[in-house]
């Protein structure tokens, strides 16, 4: 199958490909025209849950046969799909919602397809984590996708402890049944003042994007049963930058200067003497003065 910018896609059985196709995370209007055309034209669709996807496919008049590919059969099903790809047929992979492989099956299939030299082509579209990040107001230049935390409290807390010093924005998928427990654990392990954003039911009728400290979010969710329903992404700001401790000699010089000079001048002079950044010395001088 070859693509062009005009949106016509023709099957070329000598040039088969595995298409990884994103589907809506709630609002069917987010289905791309290209996704529909690819799904109509491939020989086979591998879906996480064929019954779930049947509704979506019916809506877009896609009559392509579907097979199930889920966490319990991924290896065997992948072998069959790879065989069909090797025979020149094109296959599309879809998840129940959003982009496959993001907390969804397909990793083994894609990995094997690439290893076997089969073309793997993305058909990009919705993904809950990207949608949440794009409206969160939290830094997006660096983020770490964690997906679902472990269900058991001890393992969850251990995972959070390992993430406590991570400077990038943390992105979690969360189940409504566990949101309160997770927020409580995050408050404890990451710090209750950490900024966070809960993005719930994105693209759907009851979409809510609520920001605040982990503490505030905990109060918001526990105070409103509706916030404990539906699908949710929880984003947490990365760990604040830790200023490296000053050399004791630098601190001594700054202390002497502070006895004679106002904070700003003391910091500027100490910077010239020691070569340490003026800003860092200014912050330190403020702390010492107080
Ligand atoms: N592959 C999907 C993607 O690209 O977003 C995610 C699949 S994962 C199994 C399902 C989880 O994604 C949900 O439990 C929830 O955490 C998040 N999610 C999916 N749809 C969402 C939505 N409309 N609003 C908020 N979170 C959503």
CSV table of C-alpha atoms in Angstrom, one decimal, residues 15-236:
chain,number,residue,atom,x,y,z
A,15,UNK,CA,4.8,-4.0,-0.9
A,16,UNK,CA,3.0,-5.0,2.2
A,17,UNK,CA,3.2,-3.1,5.4
A,18,UNK,CA,2.1,-3.2,9.0
A,19,UNK,CA,0.1,-0.1,9.7
A,20,UNK,CA,0.0,1.1,13.4
A,21,UNK,CA,-3.2,3.1,13.4
A,22,UNK,CA,-4.4,5.4,16.1
A,23,UNK,CA,-8.2,5.6,16.8
A,24,UNK,CA,-10.2,8.1,18.9
A,25,UNK,CA,-10.0,8.2,22.7
A,26,UNK,CA,-13.7,9.1,23.0
A,27,UNK,CA,-14.7,11.5,20.3
A,28,UNK,CA,-15.3,9.8,16.9
A,29,UNK,CA,-14.7,13.1,15.2
A,30,UNK,CA,-11.0,12.6,15.9
A,31,UNK,CA,-10.7,9.6,13.6
A,32,UNK,CA,-8.5,10.6,10.7
A,33,UNK,CA,-9.6,10.1,7.1
A,34,UNK,CA,-6.3,8.4,6.5
A,35,UNK,CA,-7.0,5.9,9.3
A,36,UNK,CA,-10.4,5.1,7.8
A,37,UNK,CA,-8.9,4.5,4.4
A,38,UNK,CA,-6.1,2.4,5.6
A,39,UNK,CA,-8.5,0.2,7.7
A,40,UNK,CA,-10.8,-0.2,4.7
A,41,UNK,CA,-7.9,-1.3,2.4
A,42,UNK,CA,-5.7,-3.6,4.4
A,43,UNK,CA,-6.3,-7.4,4.2
A,44,UNK,CA,-6.7,-7.8,8.0
A,45,UNK,CA,-7.1,-5.7,11.1
A,46,UNK,CA,-5.5,-6.9,14.4
A,47,UNK,CA,-7.5,-5.4,17.2
A,48,UNK,CA,-7.0,-5.6,21.0
A,49,UNK,CA,-10.7,-6.5,21.5
A,50,UNK,CA,-12.6,-7.3,18.3
A,51,UNK,CA,-16.0,-6.8,19.8
A,52,UNK,CA,-15.1,-3.4,21.1
A,53,UNK,CA,-13.6,-2.3,17.8
A,54,UNK,CA,-16.5,-3.7,15.8
A,55,UNK,CA,-18.6,-0.6,16.8
A,56,UNK,CA,-15.9,1.8,15.6
A,57,UNK,CA,-15.4,-0.1,12.4
A,58,UNK,CA,-19.1,-0.3,11.7
A,59,UNK,CA,-19.4,3.5,12.2
A,60,UNK,CA,-16.8,4.1,9.5
A,61,UNK,CA,-18.1,1.4,7.1
A,62,UNK,CA,-14.9,-0.7,7.5
A,63,UNK,CA,-15.7,-4.3,6.6
A,64,UNK,CA,-12.1,-5.7,6.8
A,65,UNK,CA,-11.8,-8.9,8.7
A,66,UNK,CA,-10.6,-8.6,12.3
A,67,UNK,CA,-8.5,-10.8,14.5
A,68,UNK,CA,-7.7,-10.4,18.2
A,69,UNK,CA,-4.3,-9.5,19.4
A,70,UNK,CA,-4.1,-9.0,23.1
A,71,UNK,CA,-1.6,-9.5,25.9
A,72,UNK,CA,-2.6,-13.2,26.3
A,73,UNK,CA,-2.1,-14.2,22.6
A,74,UNK,CA,0.3,-11.6,21.3
A,75,UNK,CA,3.2,-14.0,20.5
A,76,UNK,CA,1.2,-16.7,18.7
A,77,UNK,CA,-1.0,-14.2,16.9
A,78,UNK,CA,2.0,-12.1,15.9
A,79,UNK,CA,3.6,-15.2,14.2
A,80,UNK,CA,0.4,-15.6,12.1
A,81,UNK,CA,0.3,-11.9,11.2
A,82,UNK,CA,4.0,-11.9,10.3
A,83,UNK,CA,3.4,-14.8,8.0
A,84,UNK,CA,0.6,-13.0,6.2
A,85,UNK,CA,2.8,-9.9,6.0
A,86,UNK,CA,5.5,-12.0,4.5
A,87,UNK,CA,3.0,-13.3,2.0
A,88,UNK,CA,2.4,-9.8,0.8
A,89,UNK,CA,-0.7,-8.8,2.7
A,90,UNK,CA,-1.0,-5.6,4.6
A,91,UNK,CA,-2.2,-5.6,8.2
A,92,UNK,CA,-3.4,-2.8,10.4
A,93,UNK,CA,-3.0,-2.8,14.2
A,94,UNK,CA,-5.4,-0.9,16.4
A,95,UNK,CA,-6.1,-0.6,20.1
A,96,UNK,CA,-9.4,-0.2,21.9
A,97,UNK,CA,-8.6,3.5,22.0
A,98,UNK,CA,-5.8,5.9,21.1
A,99,UNK,CA,-2.4,4.8,19.8
A,100,UNK,CA,-1.4,1.1,20.0
A,101,UNK,CA,1.6,0.1,22.1
A,102,UNK,CA,1.0,2.9,24.6
A,103,UNK,CA,-0.1,0.8,27.6
A,104,UNK,CA,-1.6,-1.4,24.9
A,105,UNK,CA,-0.5,-4.5,23.0
A,106,UNK,CA,1.6,-4.6,19.9
A,107,UNK,CA,5.2,-4.2,21.0
A,108,UNK,CA,6.2,-7.8,20.1
A,109,UNK,CA,4.5,-7.6,16.7
A,110,UNK,CA,6.2,-4.3,15.8
A,111,UNK,CA,9.5,-5.4,17.1
A,112,UNK,CA,9.4,-8.7,15.1
A,113,UNK,CA,8.1,-7.0,12.0
A,114,UNK,CA,11.0,-4.5,12.0
A,115,UNK,CA,13.5,-7.3,12.7
A,116,UNK,CA,12.2,-9.1,9.7
A,117,UNK,CA,12.5,-6.1,7.4
A,118,UNK,CA,8.7,-5.6,7.1
A,119,UNK,CA,7.7,-2.0,6.7
A,120,UNK,CA,6.0,-0.6,9.8
A,121,UNK,CA,4.1,2.6,9.0
A,122,UNK,CA,2.5,4.9,11.7
A,123,UNK,CA,-0.9,6.3,11.1
A,124,UNK,CA,-0.8,8.9,13.9
A,125,UNK,CA,-3.7,10.3,15.8
A,126,UNK,CA,-5.1,10.6,19.3
A,127,UNK,CA,-3.3,9.4,22.4
A,128,UNK,CA,-4.6,10.3,25.9
A,129,UNK,CA,-1.1,11.1,27.3
A,130,UNK,CA,-0.3,13.6,24.5
A,131,UNK,CA,-3.7,15.2,24.6
A,132,UNK,CA,-3.3,15.6,28.4
A,133,UNK,CA,0.2,17.0,28.1
A,134,UNK,CA,-0.8,19.5,25.4
A,135,UNK,CA,-3.4,21.2,27.7
A,136,UNK,CA,-1.7,20.7,31.1
A,137,UNK,CA,0.5,23.8,31.2
A,138,UNK,CA,3.3,21.5,32.6
A,139,UNK,CA,6.7,21.4,30.9
A,140,UNK,CA,6.5,19.2,27.8
A,141,UNK,CA,10.2,19.6,26.7
A,142,UNK,CA,10.9,16.5,28.7
A,143,UNK,CA,8.4,14.0,30.0
A,144,UNK,CA,8.5,10.5,31.2
A,145,UNK,CA,5.6,8.2,30.3
A,146,UNK,CA,5.0,5.7,33.2
A,147,UNK,CA,1.6,4.3,32.2
A,148,UNK,CA,-0.2,2.4,34.9
A,149,UNK,CA,1.4,2.2,38.3
A,150,UNK,CA,1.4,-1.2,40.0
A,151,UNK,CA,-1.9,-2.1,41.6
A,152,UNK,CA,-0.4,-3.3,44.9
A,153,UNK,CA,0.4,-0.5,47.3
A,154,UNK,CA,3.9,-1.6,48.3
A,155,UNK,CA,5.0,-1.9,44.6
A,156,UNK,CA,3.3,1.3,43.7
A,157,UNK,CA,5.1,3.2,46.5
A,158,UNK,CA,8.4,1.7,45.6
A,159,UNK,CA,8.0,2.8,41.9
A,160,UNK,CA,7.1,6.3,43.1
A,161,UNK,CA,10.1,6.5,45.4
A,162,UNK,CA,12.3,5.6,42.4
A,163,UNK,CA,10.7,8.5,40.4
A,164,UNK,CA,11.0,11.1,43.2
A,165,UNK,CA,14.1,12.8,41.8
A,166,UNK,CA,13.1,12.6,38.2
A,167,UNK,CA,13.3,16.2,36.8
A,168,UNK,CA,11.0,15.5,33.8
A,169,UNK,CA,7.2,15.8,33.9
A,170,UNK,CA,5.7,12.4,34.9
A,171,UNK,CA,2.8,11.0,33.0
A,172,UNK,CA,0.6,8.3,34.5
A,173,UNK,CA,-2.5,6.4,33.3
A,174,UNK,CA,-4.8,5.9,36.2
A,175,UNK,CA,-7.8,3.8,37.0
A,176,UNK,CA,-10.8,5.6,38.6
A,177,UNK,CA,-10.8,3.0,41.4
A,178,UNK,CA,-7.3,3.8,42.4
A,179,UNK,CA,-7.0,7.5,41.8
A,180,UNK,CA,-7.4,8.4,45.5
A,181,UNK,CA,-4.9,5.9,46.7
A,182,UNK,CA,-2.4,6.9,44.0
A,183,UNK,CA,-2.8,10.6,44.8
A,184,UNK,CA,-2.2,9.9,48.5
A,185,UNK,CA,0.9,7.8,47.7
A,186,UNK,CA,2.2,10.5,45.3
A,187,UNK,CA,1.7,13.2,47.9
A,188,UNK,CA,3.7,11.2,50.3
A,189,UNK,CA,6.5,9.9,48.0
A,190,UNK,CA,6.9,12.9,45.7
A,191,UNK,CA,5.8,15.8,48.0
A,192,UNK,CA,2.3,17.1,48.5
A,193,UNK,CA,3.2,20.5,47.1
A,194,UNK,CA,4.2,19.2,43.7
A,195,UNK,CA,2.2,20.6,40.9
A,196,UNK,CA,0.0,18.1,39.0
A,197,UNK,CA,-2.8,18.0,36.5
A,198,UNK,CA,-5.7,15.5,36.3
A,199,UNK,CA,-7.1,15.1,32.8
A,200,UNK,CA,-10.3,13.1,32.8
A,201,UNK,CA,-12.6,12.0,30.1
A,202,UNK,CA,-10.7,13.8,27.4
A,203,UNK,CA,-12.6,14.6,24.2
A,204,UNK,CA,-15.8,13.3,25.9
A,205,UNK,CA,-18.9,15.0,27.4
A,206,UNK,CA,-17.6,15.3,30.9
A,207,UNK,CA,-14.0,16.3,30.1
A,208,UNK,CA,-12.3,17.9,33.1
A,209,UNK,CA,-8.7,19.2,33.3
A,210,UNK,CA,-7.9,20.2,36.8
A,211,UNK,CA,-4.5,21.5,38.0
A,212,UNK,CA,-3.2,22.1,41.5
A,213,UNK,CA,-0.7,20.7,44.0
A,214,UNK,CA,-1.0,17.0,44.7
A,215,UNK,CA,-2.6,18.0,48.0
A,216,UNK,CA,-5.2,20.1,46.3
A,217,UNK,CA,-6.0,17.5,43.7
A,218,UNK,CA,-6.5,14.9,46.5
A,219,UNK,CA,-9.0,17.2,48.1
A,220,UNK,CA,-10.7,18.0,44.7
A,221,UNK,CA,-11.1,14.3,43.8
A,222,UNK,CA,-12.2,13.1,47.2
A,223,UNK,CA,-14.7,15.9,47.5
A,224,UNK,CA,-16.5,15.0,44.3
A,225,UNK,CA,-17.5,11.4,43.4
A,226,UNK,CA,-17.8,12.4,39.8
A,227,UNK,CA,-14.1,13.0,39.7
A,228,UNK,CA,-13.6,9.4,40.6
A,229,UNK,CA,-15.2,8.1,37.4
A,230,UNK,CA,-14.2,7.7,33.8
A,231,UNK,CA,-10.8,7.5,32.2
A,232,UNK,CA,-7.9,9.6,33.4
A,233,UNK,CA,-4.4,10.8,32.9
A,234,UNK,CA,-2.4,12.2,35.8
A,235,UNK,CA,0.6,14.4,35.1
A,236,UNK,CA,3.0,15.4,37.8
